[in-house]
Amino acid sequence: MGTLCKGRSSPSRGLGAGRALAIRREGVTSAEEKLADGGGGGFLAQGTGAGAPHGGTGMDGDDTVTDEVCKEDDVGDGELREVMVAGYPVLLVRNKKEFSALGSKCPHYGAPLSKGVLKGERLRCPWHGACFNIKTGDIEEYPSLDCLPCFKVTVEDGKVFVTAKKKDLESGLRVKDTSKRCLLNRETMLLLGGGVAALVCAETLRQEGFTGRIIMATKETHVPYDKTKLSKQMNLKDEDVYLRKPEFLDAHGIEVWTEKEAVSVDFQKQKVRFGDGCSQKYHQLLIATGSHSSSLEVPGADLQNVCILQAPEDSRNILELATGKHLVIVGASFVGMEIAACLSDTAGAIAVVEKKEFPFQTVLGPQVGGVAMKMLQNKGVKFYMKTELCELKGKDGKVTEAVLASGEKLPADVVVVGIGAFPSSAFLKGTSLARDESGAILVDLRMQTNIPNVFAAGDVVSFPVALLNGDRSSIRHQQVAEAHGRVAALNMLKKGKELHTVPFFWTTMLGKSIRYAGCGKGYTDTVVKGSLEQQKFLIFYIRDGFVTAAASLNRDPLVSLIAEVLYSGRQISKEEAEACDIGNIPSLAET
């Protein structure tokens, strides 16, 4: 019958490691990939092993190596230094005079952690904001799914040595130990949705000792995948965007039901009915059904080659249709702008139609939007701003022309629509579950809904945001969805955990990434440091006299540093933002 009792499995050298390493190689932009390949930069110290304890560099029976990496006095307190152990890069950290050694690359996309931000025992990635504990290597903030390996550090006669197993050096990451499925545990956790919120919830349940049944039911045809890649690299195979291989999920006892869309929930009977007519009972329910793209409501919207980007196959289809052709993108959103950038050398011509004056205007504002617009204009992308699409015309059922409100006509062989998204919660209509006017599910800081044993997470929810003084908002970022999933899992297990996170996202165009941390909703002023014209800046978003968000271009790791300040609860006044020196932003982190 198999193993029935509770146990722990250690998959860190197996399927999870292989998948995460593949993501790291293939998921970075060209500029970031170049930086990752270059290692940690100025703090690089080659370890020769000449002074290693017990006879220099050596391998024992477990394939363990010990190398001298530097002198004790070479590393200052609070310093992050990349060193070499047996030819592999390792991050050496000195904090309060104590040394720690960890994997040197962020498991998410391979960022060099020697360029990150250290605050206490918490290390934040310079690119996308993932955080790790320098003592344990454990992940403390997303978007990375995996932890860092830790290595033994010893100091003898003023020399610093690192001891590590070669397989840990090769992997560069560590998957958390998990409980095994126990058939005697009859409890069922049902997770609706196949995105990162449901994935992190499922993994957290196993990591925290849950041995019952976990079912992830999704209308998708895929296992969970990295949606942020779809508009940045449009030639990827399905497996290139998968966050976990199917074998990984199987090994962890996580059932994934694909093409299984929930159509109704009976909260009294604790039962979900699906589109194929079957139903499933649950003990605890997570609703993480995400959001769906807004549809285009103009004449001709049903013509062929009018596309939205939702799944991996959509990405490849748009690439194929647009190659050498006239592409019209409706909406200068993050998705629309990234597609324009990605296809700027592939499509025959690209036109972007947007009713606002600048791209990203609502979130990043006209200053940053103007920079992004100029970047794409220099690549030949044409912008039609402060206007709307009013009609699509076609021939033989295929789109051929886009007609603007101004009367101007644009040739259009393919049209991509990116005009916003709505919560995927229509199946809950008529139930007692509390939702707002947009359909977003209302949750508290424990991701608990108004119905017992029902939680919700990710794009489908509206939750209290600390940076909005506790007001509710929907924030549709991957990192936020992952944080939701973890908190939901902990509270499904009665852990009493509240959400504490700073939203962090990025957008990538032409090999350059704009990073953003915080929640600038309702901002009334900005403070710019650096040069917008030279595309090297940090911008603070101000509301009620204080910084609530920051964005940057070519100024890493400043947004990660601001994220840490906001996470600590320290407020940055507008006056402090104005007075700070761009070369000494770390002073803002001082209490």
Coordinates of C-alpha atoms in Angstrom, one line a residue:
M1 CA 0.0 0.0 0.0
G2 CA 3.0 2.3 0.4
T3 CA 4.1 4.7 3.0
L4 CA 1.2 5.8 5.3
C5 CA 3.1 7.7 8.0
K6 CA 4.3 11.3 8.0
G7 CA 7.8 11.9 6.8
R8 CA 10.1 14.5 5.2
S9 CA 11.4 14.4 1.7
S10 CA 14.4 16.4 0.5
P11 CA 13.9 17.1 -3.2
S12 CA 16.5 19.9 -3.5
R13 CA 18.8 17.9 -5.7
G14 CA 16.1 16.5 -7.9
L15 CA 13.4 17.8 -10.2
G16 CA 12.9 21.2 -8.5
A17 CA 16.5 22.1 -8.8
G18 CA 16.6 21.2 -12.5
R19 CA 13.6 23.3 -13.3
A20 CA 14.6 26.4 -11.4
L21 CA 18.1 26.4 -12.9
A22 CA 16.5 26.3 -16.4
I23 CA 14.3 29.2 -15.5
R24 CA 17.3 31.1 -14.3
R25 CA 19.2 30.7 -17.6
E26 CA 16.3 31.3 -19.9
G27 CA 14.2 33.9 -18.1
V28 CA 16.6 36.9 -17.9
T29 CA 16.8 39.8 -20.2
S30 CA 19.9 40.2 -22.3
A31 CA 21.3 43.0 -20.1
E32 CA 20.6 41.0 -16.9
E33 CA 22.0 37.8 -18.4
K34 CA 25.2 39.6 -19.2
L35 CA 25.4 40.9 -15.6
A36 CA 24.6 37.5 -14.2
D37 CA 27.4 35.9 -16.2
G38 CA 29.8 38.5 -15.0
G39 CA 29.4 37.5 -11.4
G40 CA 29.5 39.8 -8.4
G41 CA 31.8 42.5 -9.8
G42 CA 34.3 44.4 -7.7
F43 CA 34.2 42.1 -4.7
L44 CA 35.4 39.0 -6.5
A45 CA 38.1 37.1 -4.6
Q46 CA 39.6 34.0 -6.1
G47 CA 40.1 31.2 -3.6
T48 CA 43.3 29.3 -4.3
G49 CA 42.9 26.9 -1.5
A50 CA 46.6 27.1 -0.6
G51 CA 45.9 27.6 3.0
A52 CA 42.9 25.4 3.4
P53 CA 42.7 23.5 6.8
H54 CA 44.0 20.0 6.8
G55 CA 46.1 20.3 3.7
G56 CA 44.5 22.8 1.3
T57 CA 41.7 22.2 -1.2
G58 CA 40.4 18.7 -0.8
M59 CA 37.4 16.4 -1.4
D60 CA 36.3 13.9 1.2
G61 CA 34.2 10.8 0.7
D62 CA 31.0 13.0 0.4
D63 CA 32.6 15.1 -2.3
T64 CA 33.1 18.0 0.1
V65 CA 35.6 20.7 -0.6
T66 CA 37.3 23.3 1.7
D67 CA 38.8 26.5 0.2
E68 CA 40.5 29.5 1.7
V69 CA 38.5 32.4 0.2
C70 CA 40.0 35.5 1.8
K71 CA 41.6 37.0 4.8
E72 CA 39.4 37.9 7.7
D73 CA 40.4 41.6 7.7
D74 CA 39.6 41.8 4.0
V75 CA 35.8 41.8 4.5
G76 CA 34.1 44.7 6.3
D77 CA 31.0 44.4 8.5
G78 CA 27.9 44.4 6.3
E79 CA 29.8 43.6 3.2
L80 CA 28.6 41.2 0.5
R81 CA 31.5 39.5 -1.4
E82 CA 31.5 36.9 -4.1
V83 CA 34.3 34.4 -3.6
M84 CA 35.2 31.2 -5.4
V85 CA 35.1 27.7 -3.9
A86 CA 36.3 24.8 -6.1
G87 CA 35.7 27.0 -9.1
Y88 CA 32.1 27.9 -8.1
P89 CA 30.9 31.3 -7.0
V90 CA 29.8 31.6 -3.4
L91 CA 28.4 34.6 -1.6
L92 CA 30.3 35.5 1.6
V93 CA 28.5 37.8 4.0
R94 CA 29.9 39.5 7.1
N95 CA 27.2 40.7 9.5
K96 CA 27.9 41.8 13.1
K97 CA 31.4 40.3 12.6
E98 CA 30.0 36.9 11.9
F99 CA 30.5 35.2 8.5
S100 CA 27.9 33.4 6.4
A101 CA 28.3 31.7 3.0
L102 CA 25.5 31.0 0.6
G103 CA 24.7 30.5 -3.0
S104 CA 25.7 33.5 -5.0
K105 CA 22.9 33.8 -7.5
C106 CA 19.2 34.4 -6.8
P107 CA 17.3 31.2 -7.8
H108 CA 14.7 33.3 -9.5
Y109 CA 16.5 34.7 -12.6
G110 CA 20.2 34.4 -11.5
A111 CA 20.8 37.9 -10.2
P112 CA 24.2 38.4 -8.5
L113 CA 23.4 38.6 -4.8
S114 CA 26.7 40.4 -4.1
K115 CA 24.9 43.4 -5.7
G116 CA 21.9 43.1 -3.3
V117 CA 20.8 44.8 -0.2
L118 CA 21.6 43.5 3.3
K119 CA 19.3 44.6 6.2
G120 CA 20.0 42.7 9.4
E121 CA 20.0 39.0 8.5
R122 CA 17.8 39.6 5.4
L123 CA 19.3 39.8 2.0
R124 CA 17.3 41.2 -0.9
C125 CA 17.9 40.5 -4.6
P126 CA 18.9 43.6 -6.6
W127 CA 16.7 42.7 -9.6
H128 CA 13.3 41.5 -8.5
G129 CA 13.2 41.8 -4.7
A130 CA 13.4 38.2 -3.5
C131 CA 14.7 38.0 0.1
F132 CA 16.7 35.4 1.9
N133 CA 17.9 34.8 5.4
I134 CA 21.6 34.8 5.5
K135 CA 21.8 32.4 8.4
T136 CA 19.6 29.7 6.9
G137 CA 19.3 30.6 3.2
D138 CA 15.5 30.3 3.6
I139 CA 13.3 32.4 1.2
E140 CA 11.6 35.2 3.1
E141 CA 10.1 37.2 0.2
Y142 CA 9.2 36.2 -3.3
P143 CA 9.3 36.0 -6.4
S144 CA 11.9 33.2 -6.0
L145 CA 10.3 29.8 -5.1
D146 CA 13.5 28.3 -3.8
C147 CA 16.0 28.9 -1.1
L148 CA 19.8 29.4 -1.1
P149 CA 22.2 26.6 0.0
C150 CA 24.3 27.5 3.0
F151 CA 27.9 26.5 3.5
K152 CA 30.1 26.2 6.6
V153 CA 32.5 29.0 7.3
T154 CA 35.5 28.7 9.6
V155 CA 38.2 31.3 10.5
E156 CA 41.7 30.1 11.4
D157 CA 44.7 32.3 11.9
G158 CA 43.0 35.3 10.3
K159 CA 42.1 33.2 7.2
V160 CA 38.5 32.5 6.1
F161 CA 37.6 29.1 4.8
V162 CA 34.4 27.8 3.2
T163 CA 33.4 24.1 3.2
A164 CA 30.7 22.9 0.8
K165 CA 29.5 19.8 -0.9
K166 CA 30.2 20.0 -4.6
K167 CA 26.6 19.0 -5.5
D168 CA 25.3 22.1 -3.5
L169 CA 27.8 24.3 -5.3
E170 CA 26.6 23.0 -8.6
S171 CA 22.9 23.4 -7.8
G172 CA 23.1 26.9 -6.5
L173 CA 19.7 26.5 -4.8
R174 CA 17.9 24.5 -2.2
V175 CA 14.3 23.3 -2.2
K176 CA 12.7 23.2 1.2
D177 CA 12.1 19.9 2.9
T178 CA 8.5 18.8 2.7
S179 CA 6.1 16.4 4.4
K180 CA 5.0 13.3 2.4
R181 CA 1.4 12.6 1.6
C182 CA -0.1 10.3 4.2
L183 CA -3.1 8.3 3.0
L184 CA -4.4 8.1 6.6
N185 CA -5.0 11.8 6.6
R186 CA -8.4 12.3 4.9
E187 CA -8.4 16.1 5.0
T188 CA -8.6 17.8 1.5
M189 CA -7.3 21.2 0.7
L190 CA -8.9 22.3 -2.6
L191 CA -7.1 25.1 -4.5
L192 CA -9.0 26.7 -7.4
G193 CA -6.6 28.2 -9.9
G194 CA -3.3 27.2 -11.4
G195 CA -1.2 30.3 -10.9
V196 CA 1.6 31.2 -8.5
A197 CA -0.8 31.9 -5.6
A198 CA -2.1 28.3 -5.7
L199 CA 1.3 26.9 -6.3
V200 CA 2.9 28.6 -3.4
C201 CA 0.0 27.7 -1.2
A202 CA 0.3 24.0 -2.1
E203 CA 4.1 24.0 -1.5
T204 CA 3.8 25.9 1.8
L205 CA 1.2 23.4 3.0
R206 CA 3.7 20.5 2.4
Q207 CA 6.6 22.5 3.8
E208 CA 4.6 23.2 7.0
G209 CA 3.8 19.5 7.6
F210 CA 0.4 19.0 6.0
T211 CA 0.0 15.4 4.9
G212 CA -3.5 15.3 3.6
R213 CA -4.8 15.7 0.0
I214 CA -3.9 18.8 -2.0
I215 CA -5.8 19.4 -5.3
M216 CA -5.0 22.3 -7.6
A217 CA -7.9 22.6 -10.1
T218 CA -7.4 25.0 -13.1
K219 CA -9.0 25.8 -16.3
E220 CA -5.5 26.0 -17.9
T221 CA -4.1 23.2 -19.9
H222 CA -0.7 23.7 -18.2
V223 CA 0.9 23.2 -14.8
P224 CA 1.7 26.6 -13.2
Y225 CA 3.9 28.8 -15.4
D226 CA 5.8 32.1 -15.2
K227 CA 3.3 34.5 -16.9
T228 CA 5.8 37.4 -16.6
K229 CA 7.9 35.8 -19.4
L230 CA 5.1 35.6 -22.0
S231 CA 5.4 39.2 -23.2
K232 CA 9.2 39.4 -22.7
Q233 CA 10.3 36.3 -24.6
M234 CA 7.8 35.1 -27.1
N235 CA 9.6 32.1 -28.6
L236 CA 9.7 29.9 -25.5
K237 CA 8.4 26.4 -25.3
D238 CA 5.8 25.4 -22.7
E239 CA 8.4 23.7 -20.5
D240 CA 10.6 26.8 -20.6
V241 CA 8.0 28.8 -18.7
Y242 CA 6.9 26.1 -16.2
L243 CA 7.6 27.0 -12.7
R244 CA 7.6 23.4 -11.6
K245 CA 7.8 20.2 -13.7
P246 CA 4.8 17.9 -13.5
E247 CA 7.1 15.3 -11.9
F248 CA 8.0 17.7 -9.1
L249 CA 4.3 18.2 -8.3
D250 CA 3.7 14.5 -8.4
A251 CA 6.6 13.9 -6.1
H252 CA 5.2 16.3 -3.5
G253 CA 1.7 14.8 -3.6
I254 CA 0.1 17.8 -5.3
E255 CA -2.6 16.8 -7.7
V256 CA -3.1 19.2 -10.6
W257 CA -6.4 18.9 -12.5
T258 CA -6.0 20.8 -15.8
E259 CA -8.9 21.9 -17.9
K260 CA -11.1 21.9 -14.8
E261 CA -13.0 25.1 -14.4
A262 CA -15.0 25.8 -11.3
V263 CA -18.6 26.9 -12.2
S264 CA -20.2 27.0 -8.7
V265 CA -19.5 26.6 -5.0
D266 CA -21.8 25.4 -2.3
F267 CA -20.3 26.9 0.8
Q268 CA -22.7 25.1 3.2
K269 CA -21.9 21.7 1.8
Q270 CA -18.3 22.7 1.2
K271 CA -18.4 21.4 -2.4
V272 CA -17.2 22.8 -5.7
R273 CA -18.9 21.9 -9.0
F274 CA -16.9 22.0 -12.2
G275 CA -17.7 22.6 -15.9
D276 CA -17.5 18.9 -16.8
G277 CA -20.3 18.1 -14.3
C278 CA -18.2 16.5 -11.6
S279 CA -17.8 18.0 -8.1
Q280 CA -15.3 17.8 -5.2
K281 CA -15.7 18.3 -1.5
Y282 CA -13.2 20.2 0.6
H283 CA -12.2 20.9 4.2
Q284 CA -10.5 24.1 3.3
L285 CA -10.8 26.1 0.1
L286 CA -8.5 28.5 -1.6
I287 CA -9.9 30.6 -4.5
A288 CA -7.0 31.8 -6.6
T289 CA -8.6 32.0 -10.0
G290 CA -6.7 35.1 -11.1
S291 CA -7.9 37.6 -13.6
H292 CA -8.8 37.7 -17.2
S293 CA -8.1 40.2 -19.9
S294 CA -10.7 42.8 -20.7
S295 CA -12.3 42.2 -24.1
L296 CA -12.4 44.6 -27.0
E297 CA -15.9 45.8 -27.6
V298 CA -15.8 47.4 -31.0
P299 CA -17.1 46.3 -34.4
G300 CA -14.8 43.7 -35.9
A301 CA -13.4 42.5 -32.6
D302 CA -14.3 39.0 -33.5
L303 CA -12.2 38.9 -36.7
Q304 CA -9.3 36.4 -36.9
N305 CA -5.9 37.5 -35.8
V306 CA -7.3 39.7 -33.0
C307 CA -5.4 38.3 -30.0
I308 CA -5.1 38.6 -26.3
L309 CA -2.1 37.2 -24.4
Q310 CA -3.1 34.8 -21.7
A311 CA -1.2 31.5 -22.1
P312 CA 2.2 30.3 -23.6
E313 CA 0.6 29.3 -26.9
D314 CA -0.8 32.8 -27.3
S315 CA 2.7 34.2 -27.0
R316 CA 4.1 32.0 -29.7
N317 CA 1.0 32.6 -31.9
I318 CA 1.4 36.4 -31.7
L319 CA 5.1 36.1 -32.6
E320 CA 4.3 34.0 -35.7
L321 CA 1.4 36.2 -36.9
A322 CA 3.4 39.4 -36.4
T323 CA 6.6 38.4 -38.0
G324 CA 7.2 40.8 -41.0
K325 CA 3.6 42.1 -40.6
H326 CA 1.7 45.2 -39.5
L327 CA 1.0 44.8 -35.7
V328 CA -1.4 47.1 -33.9
I329 CA -1.3 47.0 -30.1
V330 CA -4.4 48.3 -28.3
G331 CA -3.3 49.7 -24.9
A332 CA 0.1 50.9 -23.7
S333 CA 0.0 48.7 -20.7
F334 CA 2.9 46.7 -19.3
V335 CA 1.9 43.7 -21.5
G336 CA 1.4 45.9 -24.6
M337 CA 4.7 47.8 -24.2
E338 CA 6.7 44.6 -23.5
I339 CA 5.2 43.0 -26.6
A340 CA 6.1 46.1 -28.7
A341 CA 9.6 46.0 -27.4
C342 CA 10.0 42.2 -27.9
L343 CA 8.7 42.4 -31.5
S344 CA 10.4 45.7 -32.5
D345 CA 12.9 43.8 -34.6
T346 CA 10.5 41.1 -35.8
A347 CA 7.3 42.8 -36.9
G348 CA 7.1 44.8 -40.1
A349 CA 5.6 47.8 -38.4
I350 CA 4.2 48.4 -34.9
A351 CA 1.6 50.9 -33.8
V352 CA 0.4 51.4 -30.2
V353 CA -3.0 52.9 -29.6
E354 CA -3.7 54.3 -26.1
K355 CA -6.3 56.7 -24.7
K356 CA -4.0 58.2 -22.2
E357 CA -1.1 60.6 -23.0
F358 CA 1.7 58.3 -21.9
P359 CA 2.3 54.6 -21.5
F360 CA 2.1 53.2 -17.9
Q361 CA 0.5 56.5 -16.9
T362 CA -1.7 55.3 -14.1
V363 CA 1.0 53.4 -12.3
L364 CA 4.4 54.9 -13.3
G365 CA 3.2 58.3 -14.2
P366 CA 4.0 60.5 -17.3
Q367 CA 7.7 60.9 -16.5
V368 CA 8.6 57.3 -16.6
G369 CA 6.0 56.6 -19.3
G370 CA 7.6 59.3 -21.4
V371 CA 11.0 57.6 -21.0
A372 CA 9.6 54.2 -22.1
M373 CA 7.8 55.8 -25.0
K374 CA 11.0 57.4 -26.3
M375 CA 12.9 54.1 -26.0
L376 CA 10.4 52.4 -28.3
Q377 CA 10.0 55.3 -30.7
N378 CA 13.8 55.1 -31.2
K379 CA 13.1 51.5 -32.4
G380 CA 10.5 52.6 -34.9
V381 CA 7.4 52.0 -32.9
K382 CA 4.7 54.5 -33.6
F383 CA 2.4 55.8 -30.9
Y384 CA -1.2 57.0 -31.3
M385 CA -2.0 58.6 -27.9
K386 CA -5.0 60.2 -26.4
T387 CA -7.2 58.4 -28.9
E388 CA -9.2 55.1 -29.0
L389 CA -9.8 52.3 -31.4
C390 CA -13.4 52.5 -32.7
E391 CA -13.5 49.8 -35.4
L392 CA -11.6 46.9 -36.9
K393 CA -12.1 46.1 -40.6
G394 CA -11.2 42.8 -42.3
K395 CA -11.2 40.7 -45.4
D396 CA -12.1 37.1 -45.7
G397 CA -12.7 37.0 -41.9
K398 CA -9.2 38.3 -41.1
V399 CA -8.4 41.7 -39.7
T400 CA -6.8 44.2 -42.1
E401 CA -7.3 47.6 -40.7
A402 CA -7.7 49.5 -37.4
V403 CA -9.9 52.6 -37.5
L404 CA -9.2 55.2 -34.7
A405 CA -11.6 57.7 -33.2
S406 CA -9.8 60.4 -35.1
G407 CA -10.7 58.7 -38.4
E408 CA -7.1 57.7 -39.0
K409 CA -6.8 54.2 -40.5
L410 CA -3.9 51.9 -39.6
P411 CA -2.9 48.8 -41.6
A412 CA -3.3 45.8 -39.2
D413 CA -2.4 42.2 -40.0
V414 CA -2.6 41.3 -36.4
V415 CA -4.1 43.2 -33.4
V416 CA -3.1 42.5 -29.8
V417 CA -5.4 43.8 -27.0
G418 CA -4.0 44.8 -23.6
I419 CA -6.6 47.1 -22.0
G420 CA -6.7 45.8 -18.5
A421 CA -8.1 42.8 -16.5
F422 CA -10.9 41.8 -14.3
P423 CA -11.1 39.3 -11.5
S424 CA -12.1 35.8 -12.6
S425 CA -14.9 35.4 -10.1
A426 CA -18.1 35.2 -12.1
F427 CA -18.8 31.7 -10.9
L428 CA -19.3 33.1 -7.4
K429 CA -22.1 35.4 -8.4
G430 CA -25.2 34.9 -6.3
T431 CA -23.3 33.4 -3.4
S432 CA -22.8 34.9 0.1
L433 CA -19.0 35.5 -0.6
A434 CA -18.2 39.2 -0.2
R435 CA -16.9 40.8 -3.4
D436 CA -16.4 44.5 -4.4
E437 CA -18.0 46.2 -7.4
S438 CA -15.3 44.9 -9.7
G439 CA -15.9 41.3 -8.6
A440 CA -12.7 41.1 -6.5
I441 CA -13.1 38.9 -3.4
L442 CA -12.7 40.8 -0.1
V443 CA -10.1 39.2 2.2
D444 CA -8.4 40.3 5.4
L445 CA -4.6 40.2 6.1
R446 CA -4.9 36.4 6.7
M447 CA -6.4 36.0 3.2
Q448 CA -9.6 34.8 5.0
T449 CA -12.9 35.6 3.3
N450 CA -16.2 36.3 5.1
I451 CA -17.0 32.5 4.9
P452 CA -15.3 30.1 7.3
N453 CA -12.7 27.7 5.8
V454 CA -12.6 29.8 2.6
F455 CA -9.5 31.7 1.6
A456 CA -8.6 33.7 -1.5
A457 CA -5.3 35.0 -3.0
G458 CA -3.7 36.6 -5.9
D459 CA -5.2 38.7 -8.7
V460 CA -8.8 37.8 -7.8
V461 CA -8.7 39.5 -4.4
S462 CA -8.9 43.0 -2.9
F463 CA -6.9 43.2 0.4
P464 CA -5.8 45.7 3.0
V465 CA -2.6 47.4 1.9
A466 CA -0.4 48.9 4.6
L467 CA 1.0 51.5 2.2
L468 CA -2.5 52.7 1.6
N469 CA -3.2 53.0 5.3
G470 CA -5.0 49.8 5.3
D471 CA -7.4 50.6 2.5
R472 CA -8.2 47.7 0.2
S473 CA -6.8 47.3 -3.3
S474 CA -6.2 44.7 -6.0
I475 CA -2.5 44.5 -6.8
R476 CA -1.8 42.1 -9.7
H477 CA 1.9 41.3 -9.3
Q478 CA 3.5 37.9 -9.3
Q479 CA 5.3 38.5 -6.0
V480 CA 2.2 39.7 -4.2
A481 CA 0.3 36.6 -5.4
E482 CA 3.0 34.4 -4.1
A483 CA 3.0 36.2 -0.7
H484 CA -0.8 35.7 -0.6
G485 CA -0.5 32.0 -1.3
R486 CA 2.0 31.5 1.6
V487 CA -0.1 33.4 4.1
A488 CA -3.3 31.6 3.0
A489 CA -1.6 28.2 3.5
L490 CA -0.3 29.2 7.0
N491 CA -3.8 30.2 8.0
M492 CA -5.4 27.2 6.5
L493 CA -3.2 25.4 9.0
K494 CA -4.3 27.7 11.8
K495 CA -0.9 29.4 12.1
G496 CA -2.4 32.9 12.6
K497 CA -0.1 34.6 10.1
E498 CA -0.9 38.1 8.7
L499 CA 0.4 39.5 5.4
H500 CA 3.4 41.7 5.6
T501 CA 4.9 42.5 2.2
V502 CA 6.0 45.4 0.0
P503 CA 4.7 45.0 -3.6
F504 CA 7.6 44.6 -6.1
F505 CA 7.4 44.3 -9.9
W506 CA 9.5 45.0 -12.9
T507 CA 8.9 45.6 -16.6
T508 CA 11.5 44.9 -19.3
M509 CA 12.0 46.5 -22.7
L510 CA 14.9 46.3 -25.0
G511 CA 17.2 44.7 -22.5
K512 CA 16.5 47.3 -19.8
S513 CA 14.3 46.8 -16.7
I514 CA 12.3 49.4 -14.8
R515 CA 11.9 48.2 -11.2
Y516 CA 9.1 49.3 -8.9
A517 CA 8.5 48.8 -5.2
G518 CA 5.6 50.0 -3.0
C519 CA 2.1 51.1 -3.8
G520 CA 1.9 54.6 -5.4
K521 CA -1.8 54.5 -5.9
G522 CA -3.2 58.0 -5.5
Y523 CA 0.3 59.7 -5.4
T524 CA 0.2 63.4 -5.9
D525 CA 3.9 64.3 -6.4
T526 CA 7.2 62.8 -7.4
V527 CA 10.8 63.4 -6.7
V528 CA 13.3 62.5 -9.4
K529 CA 17.0 61.6 -8.7
G530 CA 19.3 61.2 -11.6
S531 CA 18.4 61.8 -15.3
L532 CA 15.3 60.8 -17.1
E533 CA 16.8 61.8 -20.4
Q534 CA 19.9 59.6 -19.8
Q535 CA 17.6 56.7 -18.7
K536 CA 19.4 56.5 -15.4
F537 CA 17.2 57.5 -12.5
L538 CA 15.3 56.8 -9.3
I539 CA 11.9 58.3 -8.8
F540 CA 10.0 58.6 -5.6
Y541 CA 6.1 58.6 -5.5
I542 CA 4.7 60.9 -2.8
R543 CA 1.3 60.8 -1.1
D544 CA 0.4 62.9 2.0
G545 CA 4.0 64.1 2.2
F546 CA 5.6 60.6 2.4
V547 CA 7.1 58.1 -0.1
T548 CA 4.8 55.2 -0.8
A549 CA 6.6 53.8 -3.9
A550 CA 9.8 54.1 -5.9
A551 CA 10.9 53.2 -9.4
S552 CA 14.2 53.1 -11.1
L553 CA 16.1 52.5 -14.4
N554 CA 19.8 51.6 -14.4
R555 CA 20.0 52.3 -10.7
D556 CA 20.2 48.9 -9.1
P557 CA 19.8 48.0 -6.3
L558 CA 18.1 51.2 -5.1
V559 CA 14.5 50.1 -5.5
S560 CA 15.4 47.0 -3.5
L561 CA 16.8 49.2 -0.8
I562 CA 13.7 51.4 -0.8
A563 CA 11.6 48.2 -0.5
E564 CA 13.5 47.2 2.6
V565 CA 13.0 50.7 4.1
L566 CA 9.2 50.5 3.4
Y567 CA 9.1 46.9 4.8
S568 CA 10.7 48.0 8.0
G569 CA 7.8 50.5 8.5
R570 CA 10.1 53.5 8.4
Q571 CA 8.6 56.5 6.6
I572 CA 10.5 58.6 4.1
S573 CA 9.3 62.2 4.0
K574 CA 9.2 64.1 0.8
E575 CA 11.9 66.4 2.2
E576 CA 14.2 63.5 2.9
A577 CA 13.7 62.2 -0.6
E578 CA 14.5 65.7 -2.0
A579 CA 17.6 66.1 0.1
C580 CA 19.1 62.7 -0.4
D581 CA 22.1 62.2 -2.7
I582 CA 21.6 59.7 -5.5
G583 CA 25.1 58.4 -4.6
N584 CA 24.1 57.9 -1.0
I585 CA 20.6 56.6 -1.0
P586 CA 21.5 53.9 1.6
S587 CA 21.4 56.8 4.2
L588 CA 17.6 56.6 3.9
A589 CA 17.8 53.1 5.4
E590 CA 19.3 54.5 8.6
T591 CA 16.9 54.8 11.5

